[in-house]
Every structure is written in structure tokens, then in C-alpha cells.
Backbone as JSON Lines, residues from 0, in Angstrom:
{"i":0,"aa":"X","n":[0.84,-1.19,0.0],"ca":[0.0,0.0,0.0],"c":[0.88,1.25,0.0]}
{"i":1,"aa":"X","n":[1.86,1.27,0.88],"ca":[2.76,2.41,0.96],"c":[3.57,2.54,-0.33]}
{"i":2,"aa":"X","n":[3.91,1.39,-0.97],"ca":[4.65,1.43,-2.23],"c":[3.88,2.22,-3.27]}
{"i":3,"aa":"X","n":[2.58,1.97,-3.36],"ca":[1.78,2.63,-4.38],"c":[1.72,4.13,-4.16]}
{"i":4,"aa":"X","n":[1.7,4.57,-2.92],"ca":[1.68,6.01,-2.62],"c":[2.99,6.65,-3.04]}
{"i":5,"aa":"X","n":[4.09,6.04,-2.69],"ca":[5.4,6.61,-3.02],"c":[5.65,6.52,-4.52]}
{"i":6,"aa":"X","n":[5.2,5.46,-5.16],"ca":[5.41,5.3,-6.6],"c":[4.65,6.35,-7.39]}
{"i":7,"aa":"X","n":[3.6,6.92,-6.82],"ca":[2.85,7.96,-7.51],"c":[3.61,9.26,-7.6]}
{"i":8,"aa":"X","n":[4.63,9.43,-6.8],"ca":[5.44,10.64,-6.82],"c":[6.44,10.52,-7.97]}
{"i":9,"aa":"X","n":[6.79,11.65,-8.58],"ca":[7.74,11.63,-9.68],"c":[9.03,10.92,-9.26]}
{"i":10,"aa":"X","n":[9.47,9.99,-10.04],"ca":[10.67,9.19,-9.83],"c":[10.56,8.24,-8.64]}
{"i":11,"aa":"X","n":[9.42,8.18,-8.0],"ca":[9.25,7.24,-6.9],"c":[9.37,5.8,-7.35]}
{"i":12,"aa":"X","n":[8.9,5.53,-8.56],"ca":[8.96,4.17,-9.09],"c":[10.4,3.74,-9.28]}
{"i":13,"aa":"X","n":[11.25,4.65,-9.74],"ca":[12.66,4.31,-9.96],"c":[13.32,3.95,-8.63]}
{"i":14,"aa":"X","n":[13.04,4.72,-7.6],"ca":[13.66,4.48,-6.3],"c":[13.13,3.2,-5.66]}
{"i":15,"aa":"X","n":[11.88,2.86,-5.94],"ca":[11.27,1.7,-5.29],"c":[11.39,0.4,-6.09]}
{"i":16,"aa":"X","n":[11.91,0.46,-7.3],"ca":[11.97,-0.74,-8.13],"c":[12.7,-1.9,-7.43]}
{"i":17,"aa":"X","n":[13.9,-1.72,-6.9],"ca":[14.59,-2.85,-6.26],"c":[13.84,-3.42,-5.05]}
{"i":18,"aa":"X","n":[13.36,-2.6,-4.09],"ca":[12.66,-3.23,-2.97],"c":[11.35,-3.9,-3.36]}
{"i":19,"aa":"X","n":[10.65,-3.34,-4.34],"ca":[9.4,-3.98,-4.78],"c":[9.72,-5.33,-5.4]}
{"i":20,"aa":"X","n":[10.73,-5.36,-6.26],"ca":[11.12,-6.64,-6.88],"c":[11.57,-7.64,-5.82]}
{"i":21,"aa":"X","n":[12.3,-7.16,-4.81],"ca":[12.73,-8.05,-3.74],"c":[11.56,-8.61,-2.96]}
{"i":22,"aa":"X","n":[10.58,-7.77,-2.65],"ca":[9.4,-8.23,-1.9],"c":[8.55,-9.19,-2.72]}
{"i":23,"aa":"X","n":[8.38,-8.89,-4.0],"ca":[7.5,-9.71,-4.83],"c":[8.15,-11.0,-5.31]}
{"i":24,"aa":"X","n":[9.43,-10.93,-5.64],"ca":[10.06,-12.07,-6.3],"c":[11.21,-12.67,-5.51]}
{"i":25,"aa":"X","n":[11.51,-12.12,-4.35],"ca":[12.6,-12.64,-3.54],"c":[13.89,-11.9,-3.83]}
{"i":26,"aa":"X","n":[14.72,-11.75,-2.79],"ca":[15.95,-10.98,-2.93],"c":[16.96,-11.67,-3.85]}
{"i":27,"aa":"X","n":[16.85,-12.97,-3.98],"ca":[17.79,-13.69,-4.85],"c":[17.61,-13.27,-6.31]}
{"i":28,"aa":"X","n":[16.4,-12.97,-6.72],"ca":[16.13,-12.61,-8.11],"c":[15.85,-11.12,-8.3]}
{"i":29,"aa":"X","n":[16.06,-10.34,-7.25],"ca":[15.74,-8.91,-7.3],"c":[16.47,-8.19,-8.43]}
{"i":30,"aa":"X","n":[17.74,-8.44,-8.59],"ca":[18.53,-7.79,-9.65],"c":[18.05,-8.17,-11.03]}
{"i":31,"aa":"X","n":[17.77,-9.44,-11.23],"ca":[17.29,-9.92,-12.51],"c":[15.93,-9.31,-12.85]}
{"i":32,"aa":"X","n":[15.02,-9.3,-11.89],"ca":[13.69,-8.76,-12.14],"c":[13.74,-7.25,-12.4]}
{"i":33,"aa":"X","n":[14.61,-6.53,-11.7],"ca":[14.78,-5.1,-11.96],"c":[15.29,-4.89,-13.38]}
{"i":34,"aa":"X","n":[16.22,-5.72,-13.81],"ca":[16.75,-5.62,-15.17],"c":[15.66,-5.89,-16.21]}
{"i":35,"aa":"X","n":[14.81,-6.89,-15.96],"ca":[13.7,-7.17,-16.87],"c":[12.78,-5.95,-16.99]}
{"i":36,"aa":"X","n":[12.47,-5.35,-15.85],"ca":[11.58,-4.19,-15.88],"c":[12.22,-3.03,-16.62]}
{"i":37,"aa":"X","n":[13.51,-2.8,-16.37],"ca":[14.19,-1.7,-17.05],"c":[14.3,-1.94,-18.55]}
{"i":38,"aa":"X","n":[14.35,-3.21,-18.96],"ca":[14.43,-3.5,-20.4],"c":[13.15,-3.1,-21.12]}
{"i":39,"aa":"X","n":[12.07,-2.92,-20.39],"ca":[10.81,-2.45,-20.97],"c":[10.69,-0.93,-20.79]}
{"i":40,"aa":"X","n":[11.07,-0.44,-19.64],"ca":[10.9,0.98,-19.33],"c":[11.8,1.86,-20.19]}
{"i":41,"aa":"X","n":[13.03,1.48,-20.38],"ca":[13.97,2.32,-21.12],"c":[13.56,2.52,-22.58]}
{"i":42,"aa":"X","n":[13.22,1.47,-23.33],"ca":[12.76,1.71,-24.7],"c":[11.47,2.54,-24.75]}
{"i":43,"aa":"X","n":[10.6,2.34,-23.78],"ca":[9.36,3.12,-23.74],"c":[9.66,4.6,-23.53]}
{"i":44,"aa":"X","n":[10.68,4.89,-22.73],"ca":[11.05,6.29,-22.49],"c":[11.62,6.93,-23.75]}
{"i":45,"aa":"X","n":[12.22,6.14,-24.62],"ca":[12.75,6.67,-25.86],"c":[11.69,6.76,-26.95]}
{"i":46,"aa":"X","n":[10.82,5.78,-27.02],"ca":[9.82,5.71,-28.08],"c":[8.59,6.57,-27.76]}
{"i":47,"aa":"X","n":[8.25,6.7,-26.48],"ca":[7.05,7.42,-26.08],"c":[6.93,8.83,-26.65]}
{"i":48,"aa":"X","n":[7.95,9.67,-26.51],"ca":[7.84,11.02,-27.07],"c":[7.66,11.03,-28.59]}
{"i":49,"aa":"X","n":[8.27,10.07,-29.28],"ca":[8.1,10.0,-30.73],"c":[6.67,9.64,-31.1]}
{"i":50,"aa":"X","n":[6.07,8.74,-30.33],"ca":[4.68,8.36,-30.59],"c":[3.74,9.55,-30.35]}
{"i":51,"aa":"X","n":[3.98,10.27,-29.26],"ca":[3.16,11.45,-28.96],"c":[3.29,12.48,-30.07]}
{"i":52,"aa":"X","n":[4.51,12.73,-30.53],"ca":[4.73,13.7,-31.61],"c":[4.06,13.25,-32.9]}
{"i":53,"aa":"X","n":[4.09,11.95,-33.18],"ca":[3.45,11.43,-34.38],"c":[1.94,11.69,-34.36]}
{"i":54,"aa":"X","n":[1.29,11.36,-33.24],"ca":[-0.15,11.57,-33.15],"c":[-0.51,13.04,-33.15]}
{"i":55,"aa":"X","n":[0.35,13.89,-32.57],"ca":[0.11,15.33,-32.62],"c":[0.19,15.83,-34.06]}
{"i":56,"aa":"X","n":[1.19,15.38,-34.8],"ca":[1.32,15.78,-36.2],"c":[0.12,15.33,-37.03]}
{"i":57,"aa":"X","n":[-0.37,14.13,-36.76],"ca":[-1.58,13.67,-37.45],"c":[-2.76,14.6,-37.17]}
{"i":58,"aa":"X","n":[-2.93,14.97,-35.92],"ca":[-4.04,15.86,-35.55],"c":[-3.88,17.24,-36.17]}
{"i":59,"aa":"X","n":[-2.67,17.75,-36.19],"ca":[-2.42,19.07,-36.81],"c":[-2.75,19.01,-38.29]}
{"i":60,"aa":"X","n":[-2.3,17.97,-38.98],"ca":[-2.57,17.84,-40.41],"c":[-4.07,17.72,-40.69]}
{"i":61,"aa":"X","n":[-4.78,16.94,-39.87],"ca":[-6.23,16.82,-40.04],"c":[-6.91,18.17,-39.83]}
{"i":62,"aa":"X","n":[-6.47,18.93,-38.83],"ca":[-7.05,20.24,-38.57],"c":[-6.78,21.2,-39.73]}
{"i":63,"aa":"X","n":[-5.58,21.15,-40.29],"ca":[-5.24,22.03,-41.41],"c":[-6.09,21.69,-42.63]}
{"i":64,"aa":"X","n":[-6.27,20.42,-42.91],"ca":[-7.11,20.01,-44.05],"c":[-8.55,20.48,-43.83]}
{"i":65,"aa":"X","n":[-9.05,20.3,-42.61],"ca":[-10.42,20.71,-42.31],"c":[-10.59,22.23,-42.44]}
{"i":66,"aa":"X","n":[-9.66,22.99,-41.88],"ca":[-9.75,24.45,-41.94],"c":[-9.6,24.96,-43.38]}
{"i":67,"aa":"X","n":[-8.68,24.38,-44.13],"ca":[-8.49,24.86,-45.51],"c":[-9.7,24.57,-46.38]}
{"i":68,"aa":"X","n":[-10.45,23.51,-46.06],"ca":[-11.66,23.2,-46.82],"c":[-12.76,24.25,-46.58]}
{"i":69,"aa":"X","n":[-12.67,24.99,-45.5],"ca":[-13.67,26.02,-45.18],"c":[-13.36,27.37,-45.83]}
{"i":70,"aa":"X","n":[-12.21,27.49,-46.45],"ca":[-11.79,28.75,-47.05],"c":[-12.06,28.69,-48.56]}
{"i":71,"aa":"X","n":[-12.69,29.74,-49.12],"ca":[-12.9,29.75,-50.57],"c":[-11.56,29.66,-51.33]}
{"i":72,"aa":"X","n":[-11.56,28.97,-52.47],"ca":[-10.34,28.69,-53.23],"c":[-9.59,29.96,-53.6]}
{"i":73,"aa":"X","n":[-10.31,30.99,-54.04],"ca":[-9.64,32.23,-54.46],"c":[-8.96,32.91,-53.27]}
{"i":74,"aa":"X","n":[-9.61,32.9,-52.11],"ca":[-9.03,33.51,-50.91],"c":[-7.8,32.72,-50.44]}
{"i":75,"aa":"X","n":[-7.88,31.41,-50.53],"ca":[-6.74,30.57,-50.15],"c":[-5.55,30.87,-51.04]}
{"i":76,"aa":"X","n":[-5.82,30.94,-52.36],"ca":[-4.72,31.17,-53.31],"c":[-4.1,32.55,-53.14]}
{"i":77,"aa":"X","n":[-4.9,33.56,-52.85],"ca":[-4.32,34.89,-52.67],"c":[-3.52,34.98,-51.36]}
{"i":78,"aa":"X","n":[-3.93,34.23,-50.35],"ca":[-3.23,34.28,-49.06],"c":[-1.91,33.5,-49.09]}
{"i":79,"aa":"X","n":[-1.88,32.38,-49.8],"ca":[-0.7,31.5,-49.75],"c":[0.06,31.41,-51.08]}
{"i":80,"aa":"X","n":[-0.45,32.03,-52.12],"ca":[0.25,32.04,-53.41],"c":[0.23,30.72,-54.13]}
{"i":81,"aa":"X","n":[-0.66,29.83,-53.75],"ca":[-0.79,28.53,-54.4],"c":[-2.2,28.01,-54.13]}
{"i":82,"aa":"X","n":[-2.64,27.1,-54.98],"ca":[-3.99,26.54,-54.79],"c":[-3.99,25.54,-53.63]}
{"i":83,"aa":"X","n":[-5.17,25.2,-53.21],"ca":[-5.29,24.23,-52.11],"c":[-4.86,22.83,-52.54]}
{"i":84,"aa":"X","n":[-4.68,22.63,-53.85],"ca":[-4.16,21.35,-54.34],"c":[-2.72,21.14,-53.88]}
{"i":85,"aa":"X","n":[-2.03,22.23,-53.58],"ca":[-0.63,22.18,-53.14],"c":[-0.52,22.13,-51.62]}
{"i":86,"aa":"X","n":[-1.62,21.85,-50.93],"ca":[-1.64,21.89,-49.47],"c":[-0.54,21.05,-48.81]}
{"i":87,"aa":"X","n":[-0.31,19.8,-49.2],"ca":[0.75,19.03,-48.54],"c":[2.13,19.7,-48.62]}
{"i":88,"aa":"X","n":[2.44,20.27,-49.78],"ca":[3.73,20.94,-49.94],"c":[3.77,22.23,-49.11]}
{"i":89,"aa":"X","n":[2.66,22.95,-49.05],"ca":[2.6,24.18,-48.26],"c":[2.73,23.89,-46.76]}
{"i":90,"aa":"X","n":[2.14,22.79,-46.33],"ca":[2.25,22.39,-44.92],"c":[3.69,21.98,-44.62]}
{"i":91,"aa":"X","n":[4.27,21.22,-45.52],"ca":[5.66,20.78,-45.34],"c":[6.62,21.96,-45.25]}
{"i":92,"aa":"X","n":[6.35,22.99,-46.05],"ca":[7.2,24.19,-46.04],"c":[6.83,25.13,-44.89]}
{"i":93,"aa":"X","n":[5.84,24.76,-44.1],"ca":[5.36,25.57,-42.97],"c":[4.78,26.91,-43.43]}
{"i":94,"aa":"X","n":[4.31,26.95,-44.66],"ca":[3.64,28.14,-45.17],"c":[2.21,28.18,-44.65]}
{"i":95,"aa":"X","n":[1.57,27.03,-44.63],"ca":[0.2,26.93,-44.11],"c":[0.27,26.36,-42.7]}
{"i":96,"aa":"X","n":[-0.27,27.11,-41.76],"ca":[-0.33,26.67,-40.37],"c":[-1.74,26.89,-39.85]}
{"i":97,"aa":"X","n":[-2.03,26.31,-38.73],"ca":[-3.36,26.49,-38.13],"c":[-3.59,27.97,-37.83]}
{"i":98,"aa":"X","n":[-2.61,28.64,-37.28],"ca":[-2.78,30.06,-36.93],"c":[-3.1,30.91,-38.16]}
{"i":99,"aa":"X","n":[-2.39,30.68,-39.25],"ca":[-2.64,31.47,-40.47],"c":[-4.01,31.14,-41.05]}
{"i":100,"aa":"X","n":[-4.41,29.88,-40.98],"ca":[-5.73,29.5,-41.5],"c":[-6.85,30.08,-40.65]}
{"i":101,"aa":"X","n":[-6.62,30.17,-39.34],"ca":[-7.66,30.71,-38.45],"c":[-8.0,32.16,-38.78]}
{"i":102,"aa":"X","n":[-7.07,32.9,-39.38],"ca":[-7.34,34.28,-39.78],"c":[-8.22,34.36,-41.01]}
{"i":103,"aa":"X","n":[-8.31,33.25,-41.76],"ca":[-9.05,33.24,-43.03],"c":[-10.4,32.53,-42.95]}
{"i":104,"aa":"X","n":[-10.58,31.66,-41.98],"ca":[-11.83,30.88,-41.91],"c":[-12.99,31.78,-41.49]}
{"i":105,"aa":"X","n":[-14.21,31.35,-41.79],"ca":[-15.38,32.13,-41.38],"c":[-15.44,32.3,-39.86]}
{"i":106,"aa":"X","n":[-15.97,33.42,-39.44],"ca":[-16.09,33.7,-38.01],"c":[-16.95,32.62,-37.34]}
{"i":107,"aa":"X","n":[-16.56,32.25,-36.14],"ca":[-17.28,31.22,-35.4],"c":[-16.69,29.83,-35.57]}
{"i":108,"aa":"X","n":[-15.71,29.69,-36.45],"ca":[-15.05,28.39,-36.63],"c":[-14.19,28.12,-35.4]}
{"i":109,"aa":"X","n":[-14.39,26.98,-34.77],"ca":[-13.6,26.69,-33.56],"c":[-12.12,26.47,-33.87]}
{"i":110,"aa":"X","n":[-11.28,26.95,-32.98],"ca":[-9.83,26.78,-33.11],"c":[-9.47,25.37,-32.66]}
{"i":111,"aa":"X","n":[-8.86,24.55,-33.54],"ca":[-8.52,23.17,-33.17],"c":[-7.25,23.04,-32.34]}
{"i":112,"aa":"X","n":[-6.52,24.14,-32.14],"ca":[-5.23,24.06,-31.45],"c":[-5.29,23.39,-30.08]}
{"i":113,"aa":"X","n":[-6.31,23.68,-29.23],"ca":[-6.32,23.03,-27.91],"c":[-6.53,21.52,-27.96]}
{"i":114,"aa":"X","n":[-6.88,20.99,-29.12],"ca":[-7.24,19.58,-29.21],"c":[-6.22,18.73,-29.96]}
{"i":115,"aa":"X","n":[-5.07,19.31,-30.31],"ca":[-4.11,18.54,-31.12],"c":[-3.44,17.4,-30.35]}
{"i":116,"aa":"X","n":[-3.48,17.43,-29.04],"ca":[-2.88,16.36,-28.24],"c":[-3.91,15.32,-27.78]}
{"i":117,"aa":"X","n":[-5.15,15.46,-28.19],"ca":[-6.19,14.54,-27.71],"c":[-5.88,13.08,-28.01]}
{"i":118,"aa":"X","n":[-5.49,12.76,-29.24],"ca":[-5.21,11.36,-29.59],"c":[-4.05,10.82,-28.75]}
{"i":119,"aa":"X","n":[-3.02,11.65,-28.57],"ca":[-1.87,11.22,-27.76],"c":[-2.3,10.95,-26.32]}
{"i":120,"aa":"X","n":[-3.13,11.83,-25.78],"ca":[-3.56,11.66,-24.39],"c":[-4.47,10.45,-24.23]}
{"i":121,"aa":"X","n":[-5.32,10.19,-25.22],"ca":[-6.16,8.99,-25.14],"c":[-5.3,7.72,-25.18]}
{"i":122,"aa":"X","n":[-4.29,7.73,-26.04],"ca":[-3.38,6.58,-26.1],"c":[-2.66,6.4,-24.78]}
{"i":123,"aa":"X","n":[-2.15,7.49,-24.21],"ca":[-1.44,7.41,-22.92],"c":[-2.38,6.92,-21.82]}
{"i":124,"aa":"X","n":[-3.61,7.41,-21.82],"ca":[-4.57,6.97,-20.8],"c":[-4.85,5.48,-20.93]}
{"i":125,"aa":"X","n":[-4.97,5.0,-22.16],"ca":[-5.17,3.57,-22.37],"c":[-4.0,2.74,-21.91]}
{"i":126,"aa":"X","n":[-2.79,3.21,-22.21],"ca":[-1.6,2.47,-21.78],"c":[-1.44,2.5,-20.26]}
{"i":127,"aa":"X","n":[-1.72,3.65,-19.64],"ca":[-1.65,3.72,-18.18],"c":[-2.69,2.81,-17.54]}
{"i":128,"aa":"X","n":[-3.88,2.74,-18.13],"ca":[-4.92,1.84,-17.6],"c":[-4.48,0.39,-17.7]}
{"i":129,"aa":"X","n":[-3.89,0.04,-18.83],"ca":[-3.38,-1.32,-19.0],"c":[-2.28,-1.61,-17.98]}
{"i":130,"aa":"X","n":[-1.38,-0.65,-17.77],"ca":[-0.31,-0.83,-16.79],"c":[-0.88,-0.96,-15.38]}
{"i":131,"aa":"X","n":[-1.9,-0.17,-15.07],"ca":[-2.51,-0.26,-13.75],"c":[-3.14,-1.64,-13.54]}
{"i":132,"aa":"X","n":[-3.86,-2.13,-14.54],"ca":[-4.48,-3.45,-14.42],"c":[-3.43,-4.54,-14.3]}
{"i":133,"aa":"X","n":[-2.36,-4.42,-15.05],"ca":[-1.27,-5.41,-14.95],"c":[-0.65,-5.37,-13.56]}
{"i":134,"aa":"X","n":[-0.41,-4.17,-13.05],"ca":[0.18,-4.01,-11.72],"c":[-0.75,-4.55,-10.64]}
{"i":135,"aa":"X","n":[-2.04,-4.39,-10.83],"ca":[-3.0,-4.87,-9.83],"c":[-3.04,-6.39,-9.75]}
{"i":136,"aa":"X","n":[-2.6,-7.07,-10.79],"ca":[-2.63,-8.54,-10.77],"c":[-1.37,-9.14,-10.14]}
{"i":137,"aa":"X","n":[-0.35,-8.33,-9.88],"ca":[0.87,-8.85,-9.26],"c":[0.6,-9.31,-7.84]}
{"i":138,"aa":"X","n":[1.14,-10.45,-7.52],"ca":[1.0,-11.0,-6.18],"c":[2.39,-11.37,-5.67]}
{"i":139,"aa":"X","n":[2.63,-11.21,-4.39],"ca":[3.94,-11.61,-3.84],"c":[4.15,-13.11,-4.01]}
{"i":140,"aa":"X","n":[5.4,-13.47,-4.17],"ca":[5.76,-14.88,-4.27],"c":[5.53,-15.57,-2.93]}
{"i":141,"aa":"X","n":[5.19,-16.8,-2.98],"ca":[5.04,-17.59,-1.77],"c":[6.38,-17.59,-1.03]}
{"i":142,"aa":"X","n":[6.35,-17.38,0.28],"ca":[7.58,-17.3,1.08],"c":[8.42,-18.57,0.96]}
{"i":143,"aa":"X","n":[7.79,-19.71,0.67],"ca":[8.57,-20.95,0.54],"c":[9.46,-20.93,-0.69]}
{"i":144,"aa":"X","n":[9.18,-20.04,-1.66],"ca":[9.99,-19.95,-2.86],"c":[11.16,-18.98,-2.72]}
{"i":145,"aa":"X","n":[11.15,-18.2,-1.65],"ca":[12.27,-17.27,-1.4],"c":[13.48,-18.07,-0.94]}
{"i":146,"aa":"X","n":[14.66,-17.51,-1.18],"ca":[15.86,-18.19,-0.72],"c":[15.93,-18.11,0.8]}
{"i":147,"aa":"X","n":[16.69,-18.99,1.43],"ca":[16.79,-19.0,2.88],"c":[17.42,-17.7,3.39]}
{"i":148,"aa":"X","n":[16.97,-17.21,4.48],"ca":[17.5,-16.02,5.08],"c":[16.79,-14.75,4.64]}
{"i":149,"aa":"X","n":[15.76,-14.88,3.81],"ca":[15.01,-13.69,3.36],"c":[13.8,-13.48,4.23]}
């Protein structure tokens, strides 16, 4: 119970990994179990930000396509110097952005900027829920399986 409270604090999980592994799996295998956990945590720490950025970029591109569809073709072409057929190239060159499109869309069009991280946050919430359920199923090893002296 106390482990879960401390683990909720930033970096608490890192500090508690060895004693939790020792309590759950025995001190004889504590190092091995910590290494197994780190072999999952470390790649996730590297890949996670890339996944979040990918989903954010998808949301930004969807918002740009949606906003540009609301702008008359002649107005789009005069503002960006190219037709909306060139939208992917204009986005790639950072000529067309959500902020610039928001100045051209009809009044009352909602700004999609606050929602560009929604997909990333839903994915993170799902993964955290899965991790919570997995963690809830962990049970301490039977004391008879621990090495002598533990």
C-alpha cells in the first residue's frame, strides 16, 4: 500500500523498483527482475515522445485540411500564393499553419489548437490503464519460494 503512494510521486517508481522486486520475487532474483523491468521501461522512455509527436502531427494535419476546406479557393490562393491542391507541400514548407488559417476561416469556426494532443492523451490513458491493471494482478511470491535467510 505504501509502495503505491510513493510510486505515484515523480521518480518514486525508480527508487522503489529494487525493494518492490525483492518483496514480490525474492531478494535472490531482485537484480534480474529489476533488469527485466528496465528493459521495458527504457525503450518506452525513448519511443514514447516520438509516438506522442506522431499523433500530434496527425491531428495538426487533419485540422489544417479541415480548416483549408472552409476557405474559398480564391481567398486561399491569394493568401498563400498557391492553390489548395498544393496543401501538402505548403504544410511541409510551414507556409500553411493552423494560426494562419484561423485568420481566413469564417467567423465562429472553432480553433482546433487546444485539441491537437487529444489522440496522444487517449493513447497514454489507455496504456496507463493497462499498466494499472497489470500491476493490480501482481501477487507476492510464496515465502517458501524465497531463498533461505530472506
